Amino acid sequence: MAASEQRESATGHHFVNTFQGCPRKWHIKYNLGILPTKLGKALIYGKAWHEGMDKFYNGASYEEALGTIYAELEAAKLQFHNLEEYNEAVLKAEPMFKAWHESIGSKLH
């Protein structure tokens, strides 16, 4: 576990919702400032995906945008729960990006 550097507002939805769902988790997160060192694969993949799309929306080529997705996944490699999850994310990056590009992205450039 790593100490938290960012804290959510004491009046924010996540703050209250966490307490209502699990007071112990709330105490660990907000009082002790401890967060998990590993992230869910969907969160990691989603961040990489959005970074790649952002590049594409801002004028980068298909290849540059896909490269951004791969670079983001590589940078977060140690945050996956295991190497299998990382490899799975890398393998599905190109087919998913290609499908998105063919159905939506190509209409933007």
GROMACS .gro file of N, CA and C in nm:
model
  327
    1MET      N    1   0.083  -0.118   0.000
    1MET     CA    2   0.000   0.000   0.000
    1MET      C    3   0.088   0.125   0.000
    2ALA      N    4   0.044   0.224  -0.069
    2ALA     CA    5   0.118   0.349  -0.078
    2ALA      C    6   0.036   0.462  -0.018
    3ALA      N    7   0.101   0.557   0.037
    3ALA     CA    8   0.033   0.672   0.096
    3ALA      C    9  -0.030   0.756  -0.014
    4SER      N   10  -0.146   0.809   0.014
    4SER     CA   11  -0.218   0.892  -0.083
    4SER      C   12  -0.158   1.031  -0.089
    5GLU      N   13  -0.144   1.083  -0.211
    5GLU     CA   14  -0.097   1.219  -0.228
    5GLU      C   15  -0.214   1.312  -0.257
    6GLN      N   16  -0.323   1.259  -0.310
    6GLN     CA   17  -0.441   1.340  -0.340
    6GLN      C   18  -0.552   1.297  -0.246
    7ARG      N   19  -0.628   1.393  -0.203
    7ARG     CA   20  -0.742   1.363  -0.119
    7ARG      C   21  -0.866   1.424  -0.181
    8GLU      N   22  -0.975   1.351  -0.173
    8GLU     CA   23  -1.101   1.401  -0.225
    8GLU      C   24  -1.163   1.494  -0.122
    9SER      N   25  -1.253   1.576  -0.167
    9SER     CA   26  -1.320   1.670  -0.080
    9SER      C   27  -1.398   1.597   0.030
   10ALA      N   28  -1.395   1.651   0.150
   10ALA     CA   29  -1.469   1.591   0.262
   10ALA      C   30  -1.619   1.601   0.242
   11THR      N   31  -1.663   1.678   0.146
   11THR     CA   32  -1.806   1.688   0.118
   11THR      C   33  -1.842   1.621  -0.014
   12GLY      N   34  -1.744   1.559  -0.079
   12GLY     CA   35  -1.767   1.497  -0.209
   12GLY      C   36  -1.839   1.365  -0.202
   13HIS      N   37  -1.893   1.325  -0.315
   13HIS     CA   38  -1.970   1.201  -0.328
   13HIS      C   39  -1.889   1.079  -0.287
   14HIS      N   40  -1.765   1.068  -0.335
   14HIS     CA   41  -1.684   0.950  -0.305
   14HIS      C   42  -1.654   0.939  -0.156
   15PHE      N   43  -1.630   1.050  -0.093
   15PHE     CA   44  -1.601   1.054   0.050
   15PHE      C   45  -1.718   0.996   0.129
   16VAL      N   46  -1.837   1.047   0.104
   16VAL     CA   47  -1.957   1.004   0.176
   16VAL      C   48  -1.996   0.862   0.136
   17ASN      N   49  -1.992   0.833   0.006
   17ASN     CA   50  -2.032   0.701  -0.043
   17ASN      C   51  -1.942   0.591   0.013
   18THR      N   52  -1.812   0.619   0.021
   18THR     CA   53  -1.719   0.520   0.076
   18THR      C   54  -1.753   0.491   0.222
   19PHE      N   55  -1.780   0.594   0.299
   19PHE     CA   56  -1.814   0.574   0.440
   19PHE      C   57  -1.942   0.493   0.455
   20GLN      N   58  -2.042   0.526   0.374
   20GLN     CA   59  -2.169   0.453   0.381
   20GLN      C   60  -2.153   0.307   0.341
   21GLY      N   61  -2.066   0.281   0.246
   21GLY     CA   62  -2.046   0.144   0.198
   21GLY      C   63  -1.959   0.061   0.291
   22CYS      N   64  -1.856   0.122   0.350
   22CYS     CA   65  -1.763   0.045   0.434
   22CYS      C   66  -1.682   0.143   0.521
   23PRO      N   67  -1.725   0.165   0.645
   23PRO     CA   68  -1.653   0.257   0.732
   23PRO      C   69  -1.505   0.221   0.751
   24ARG      N   70  -1.473   0.093   0.749
   24ARG     CA   71  -1.332   0.052   0.764
   24ARG      C   72  -1.249   0.098   0.643
   25LYS      N   73  -1.303   0.078   0.522
   25LYS     CA   74  -1.235   0.123   0.401
   25LYS      C   75  -1.219   0.275   0.404
   26TRP      N   76  -1.322   0.347   0.448
   26TRP     CA   77  -1.316   0.492   0.460
   26TRP      C   78  -1.202   0.533   0.553
   27HIS      N   79  -1.193   0.465   0.668
   27HIS     CA   80  -1.087   0.497   0.765
   27HIS      C   81  -0.948   0.475   0.704
   28ILE      N   82  -0.932   0.362   0.638
   28ILE     CA   83  -0.801   0.331   0.577
   28ILE      C   84  -0.767   0.434   0.469
   29LYS      N   85  -0.862   0.469   0.387
   29LYS     CA   86  -0.836   0.561   0.276
   29LYS      C   87  -0.823   0.706   0.321
   30TYR      N   88  -0.916   0.754   0.403
   30TYR     CA   89  -0.920   0.896   0.433
   30TYR      C   90  -0.848   0.933   0.563
   31ASN      N   91  -0.853   0.851   0.663
   31ASN     CA   92  -0.782   0.882   0.788
   31ASN      C   93  -0.635   0.845   0.780
   32LEU      N   94  -0.609   0.725   0.726
   32LEU     CA   95  -0.470   0.678   0.719
   32LEU      C   96  -0.402   0.718   0.589
   33GLY      N   97  -0.480   0.751   0.486
   33GLY     CA   98  -0.424   0.795   0.358
   33GLY      C   99  -0.356   0.683   0.281
   34ILE      N  100  -0.405   0.561   0.297
   34ILE     CA  101  -0.345   0.445   0.231
   34ILE      C  102  -0.432   0.402   0.113
   35LEU      N  103  -0.367   0.385  -0.002
   35LEU     CA  104  -0.435   0.340  -0.123
   35LEU      C  105  -0.371   0.212  -0.174
   36PRO      N  106  -0.446   0.130  -0.251
   36PRO     CA  107  -0.386   0.009  -0.307
   36PRO      C  108  -0.275   0.043  -0.406
   37THR      N  109  -0.176  -0.046  -0.414
   37THR     CA  110  -0.066  -0.025  -0.509
   37THR      C  111  -0.100  -0.079  -0.648
   38LYS      N  112  -0.199  -0.165  -0.657
   38LYS     CA  113  -0.242  -0.222  -0.785
   38LYS      C  114  -0.376  -0.162  -0.823
   39LEU      N  115  -0.399  -0.147  -0.951
   39LEU     CA  116  -0.525  -0.093  -1.002
   39LEU      C  117  -0.598  -0.199  -1.081
   40GLY      N  118  -0.726  -0.181  -1.097
   40GLY     CA  119  -0.805  -0.271  -1.180
   40GLY      C  120  -0.766  -0.255  -1.326
   41LYS      N  121  -0.770  -0.365  -1.400
   41LYS     CA  122  -0.727  -0.360  -1.540
   41LYS      C  123  -0.815  -0.267  -1.622
   42ALA      N  124  -0.942  -0.257  -1.591
   42ALA     CA  125  -1.030  -0.168  -1.667
   42ALA      C  126  -0.989  -0.022  -1.648
   43LEU      N  127  -0.950   0.014  -1.528
   43LEU     CA  128  -0.907   0.151  -1.501
   43LEU      C  129  -0.778   0.183  -1.577
   44ILE      N  130  -0.684   0.092  -1.575
   44ILE     CA  131  -0.557   0.113  -1.645
   44ILE      C  132  -0.582   0.120  -1.796
   45TYR      N  133  -0.659   0.025  -1.848
   45TYR     CA  134  -0.685   0.020  -1.991
   45TYR      C  135  -0.764   0.143  -2.035
   46GLY      N  136  -0.861   0.183  -1.955
   46GLY     CA  137  -0.941   0.300  -1.989
   46GLY      C  138  -0.857   0.426  -1.998
   47LYS      N  139  -0.764   0.442  -1.906
   47LYS     CA  140  -0.677   0.560  -1.910
   47LYS      C  141  -0.591   0.557  -2.037
   48ALA      N  142  -0.534   0.442  -2.069
   48ALA     CA  143  -0.452   0.430  -2.190
   48ALA      C  144  -0.536   0.460  -2.314
   49TRP      N  145  -0.654   0.404  -2.319
   49TRP     CA  146  -0.744   0.422  -2.432
   49TRP      C  147  -0.778   0.570  -2.451
   50HIS      N  148  -0.812   0.638  -2.344
   50HIS     CA  149  -0.849   0.778  -2.354
   50HIS      C  150  -0.731   0.866  -2.391
   51GLU      N  151  -0.612   0.831  -2.347
   51GLU     CA  152  -0.493   0.906  -2.388
   51GLU      C  153  -0.470   0.892  -2.539
   52GLY      N  154  -0.488   0.771  -2.591
   52GLY     CA  155  -0.472   0.748  -2.734
   52GLY      C  156  -0.577   0.822  -2.815
   53MET      N  157  -0.701   0.818  -2.771
   53MET     CA  158  -0.808   0.890  -2.840
   53MET      C  159  -0.783   1.041  -2.835
   54ASP      N  160  -0.736   1.090  -2.723
   54ASP     CA  161  -0.705   1.232  -2.710
   54ASP      C  162  -0.600   1.274  -2.812
   55LYS      N  163  -0.497   1.193  -2.826
   55LYS     CA  164  -0.394   1.221  -2.927
   55LYS      C  165  -0.456   1.227  -3.066
   56PHE      N  166  -0.540   1.129  -3.097
   56PHE     CA  167  -0.602   1.123  -3.229
   56PHE      C  168  -0.691   1.244  -3.252
   57TYR      N  169  -0.774   1.278  -3.153
   57TYR     CA  170  -0.863   1.394  -3.165
   57TYR      C  171  -0.785   1.523  -3.184
   58ASN      N  172  -0.664   1.527  -3.134
   58ASN     CA  173  -0.582   1.648  -3.145
   58ASN      C  174  -0.485   1.644  -3.263
   59GLY      N  175  -0.514   1.559  -3.361
   59GLY     CA  176  -0.441   1.563  -3.487
   59GLY      C  177  -0.335   1.457  -3.508
   60ALA      N  178  -0.311   1.371  -3.411
   60ALA     CA  179  -0.211   1.265  -3.430
   60ALA      C  180  -0.263   1.162  -3.529
   61SER      N  181  -0.171   1.092  -3.593
   61SER     CA  182  -0.210   0.986  -3.686
   61SER      C  183  -0.261   0.865  -3.610
   62TYR      N  184  -0.320   0.773  -3.684
   62TYR     CA  185  -0.366   0.647  -3.627
   62TYR      C  186  -0.252   0.576  -3.555
   63GLU      N  187  -0.136   0.569  -3.621
   63GLU     CA  188  -0.020   0.499  -3.565
   63GLU      C  189   0.031   0.567  -3.437
   64GLU      N  190   0.033   0.700  -3.439
   64GLU     CA  191   0.079   0.773  -3.319
   64GLU      C  192  -0.018   0.752  -3.202
   65ALA      N  193  -0.146   0.755  -3.230
   65ALA     CA  194  -0.246   0.734  -3.125
   65ALA      C  195  -0.237   0.593  -3.067
   66LEU      N  196  -0.223   0.494  -3.155
   66LEU     CA  197  -0.208   0.356  -3.108
   66LEU      C  198  -0.079   0.341  -3.028
   67GLY      N  199   0.027   0.406  -3.073
   67GLY     CA  200   0.153   0.404  -2.999
   67GLY      C  201   0.139   0.462  -2.860
   68THR      N  202   0.055   0.564  -2.847
   68THR     CA  203   0.030   0.624  -2.716
   68THR      C  204  -0.038   0.524  -2.624
   69ILE      N  205  -0.133   0.449  -2.678
   69ILE     CA  206  -0.201   0.347  -2.597
   69ILE      C  207  -0.098   0.245  -2.547
   70TYR      N  208  -0.014   0.196  -2.637
   70TYR     CA  209   0.088   0.100  -2.597
   70TYR      C  210   0.184   0.159  -2.493
   71ALA      N  211   0.223   0.283  -2.512
   71ALA     CA  212   0.315   0.348  -2.418
   71ALA      C  213   0.251   0.363  -2.279
   72GLU      N  214   0.124   0.397  -2.277
   72GLU     CA  215   0.052   0.411  -2.148
   72GLU      C  216   0.041   0.275  -2.078
   73LEU      N  217   0.012   0.172  -2.155
   73LEU     CA  218   0.004   0.038  -2.095
   73LEU      C  219   0.139  -0.005  -2.039
   74GLU      N  220   0.244   0.021  -2.115
   74GLU     CA  221   0.380  -0.015  -2.070
   74GLU      C  222   0.416   0.061  -1.943
   75ALA      N  223   0.381   0.189  -1.938
   75ALA     CA  224   0.413   0.270  -1.819
   75ALA      C  225   0.339   0.220  -1.695
   76ALA      N  226   0.224   0.159  -1.715
   76ALA     CA  227   0.143   0.111  -1.603
   76ALA      C  228   0.159  -0.039  -1.579
   77LYS      N  229   0.255  -0.101  -1.644
   77LYS     CA  230   0.273  -0.247  -1.639
   77LYS      C  231   0.276  -0.301  -1.495
   78LEU      N  232   0.344  -0.234  -1.406
   78LEU     CA  233   0.356  -0.283  -1.269
   78LEU      C  234   0.231  -0.261  -1.185
   79GLN      N  235   0.136  -0.184  -1.238
   79GLN     CA  236   0.011  -0.162  -1.165
   79GLN      C  237  -0.093  -0.269  -1.193
   80PHE      N  238  -0.072  -0.349  -1.297
   80PHE     CA  239  -0.161  -0.462  -1.322
   80PHE      C  240  -0.142  -0.565  -1.211
   81HIS      N  241  -0.244  -0.643  -1.184
   81HIS     CA  242  -0.235  -0.744  -1.080
   81HIS      C  243  -0.136  -0.855  -1.116
   82ASN      N  244  -0.122  -0.881  -1.246
   82ASN     CA  245  -0.026  -0.982  -1.290
   82ASN      C  246   0.009  -0.960  -1.437
   83LEU      N  247   0.110  -1.030  -1.483
   83LEU     CA  248   0.159  -1.015  -1.620
   83LEU      C  249   0.055  -1.059  -1.722
   84GLU      N  250  -0.026  -1.155  -1.687
   84GLU     CA  251  -0.130  -1.204  -1.778
   84GLU      C  252  -0.230  -1.093  -1.811
   85GLU      N  253  -0.271  -1.015  -1.712
   85GLU     CA  254  -0.363  -0.904  -1.736
   85GLU      C  255  -0.299  -0.798  -1.826
   86TYR      N  256  -0.172  -0.771  -1.803
   86TYR     CA  257  -0.100  -0.675  -1.887
   86TYR      C  258  -0.096  -0.724  -2.032
   87ASN      N  259  -0.056  -0.850  -2.052
   87ASN     CA  260  -0.047  -0.907  -2.188
   87ASN      C  261  -0.182  -0.906  -2.258
   88GLU      N  262  -0.288  -0.934  -2.185
   88GLU     CA  263  -0.423  -0.932  -2.241
   88GLU      C  264  -0.459  -0.791  -2.290
   89ALA      N  265  -0.426  -0.691  -2.209
   89ALA     CA  266  -0.454  -0.552  -2.248
   89ALA      C  267  -0.377  -0.513  -2.373
   90VAL      N  268  -0.251  -0.553  -2.381
   90VAL     CA  269  -0.169  -0.521  -2.498
   90VAL      C  270  -0.225  -0.589  -2.622
   91LEU      N  271  -0.266  -0.715  -2.610
   91LEU     CA  272  -0.318  -0.789  -2.726
   91LEU      C  273  -0.450  -0.732  -2.779
   92LYS      N  274  -0.533  -0.679  -2.692
   92LYS     CA  275  -0.661  -0.629  -2.741
   92LYS      C  276  -0.656  -0.482  -2.782
   93ALA      N  277  -0.545  -0.414  -2.758
   93ALA     CA  278  -0.536  -0.271  -2.790
   93ALA      C  279  -0.557  -0.243  -2.938
   94GLU      N  280  -0.481  -0.309  -3.025
   94GLU     CA  281  -0.491  -0.279  -3.168
   94GLU      C  282  -0.626  -0.317  -3.228
   95PRO      N  283  -0.680  -0.438  -3.203
   95PRO     CA  284  -0.811  -0.469  -3.262
   95PRO      C  285  -0.921  -0.374  -3.217
   96MET      N  286  -0.918  -0.336  -3.090
   96MET     CA  287  -1.021  -0.245  -3.040
   96MET      C  288  -1.004  -0.106  -3.098
   97PHE      N  289  -0.881  -0.058  -3.107
   97PHE     CA  290  -0.857   0.075  -3.161
   97PHE      C  291  -0.892   0.078  -3.310
   98LYS      N  292  -0.860  -0.029  -3.380
   98LYS     CA  293  -0.893  -0.037  -3.523
   98LYS      C  294  -1.045  -0.034  -3.542
   99ALA      N  295  -1.118  -0.109  -3.461
   99ALA     CA  296  -1.265  -0.111  -3.471
   99ALA      C  297  -1.322   0.028  -3.442
  100TRP      N  298  -1.271   0.093  -3.339
  100TRP     CA  299  -1.317   0.228  -3.307
  100TRP      C  300  -1.286   0.323  -3.423
  101HIS      N  301  -1.166   0.314  -3.475
  101HIS     CA  302  -1.124   0.404  -3.583
  101HIS      C  303  -1.210   0.386  -3.707
  102GLU      N  304  -1.239   0.262  -3.742
  102GLU     CA  305  -1.319   0.236  -3.861
  102GLU      C  306  -1.464   0.280  -3.845
  103SER      N  307  -1.518   0.271  -3.726
  103SER     CA  308  -1.660   0.306  -3.707
  103SER      C  309  -1.681   0.452  -3.669
  104ILE      N  310  -1.587   0.512  -3.597
  104ILE     CA  311  -1.607   0.649  -3.547
  104ILE      C  312  -1.490   0.740  -3.580
  105GLY      N  313  -1.372   0.699  -3.544
  105GLY     CA  314  -1.254   0.785  -3.551
  105GLY      C  315  -1.221   0.836  -3.689
  106SER      N  316  -1.238   0.753  -3.791
  106SER     CA  317  -1.202   0.796  -3.927
  106SER      C  318  -1.292   0.908  -3.978
  107LYS      N  319  -1.408   0.924  -3.918
  107LYS     CA  320  -1.499   1.031  -3.957
  107LYS      C  321  -1.457   1.165  -3.898
  108LEU      N  322  -1.361   1.163  -3.806
  108LEU     CA  323  -1.317   1.284  -3.739
  108LEU      C  324  -1.203   1.354  -3.811
  109HIS      N  325  -1.127   1.281  -3.890
  109HIS     CA  326  -1.011   1.340  -3.958
  109HIS      C  327  -1.041   1.368  -4.102
   0.00000   0.00000   0.00000
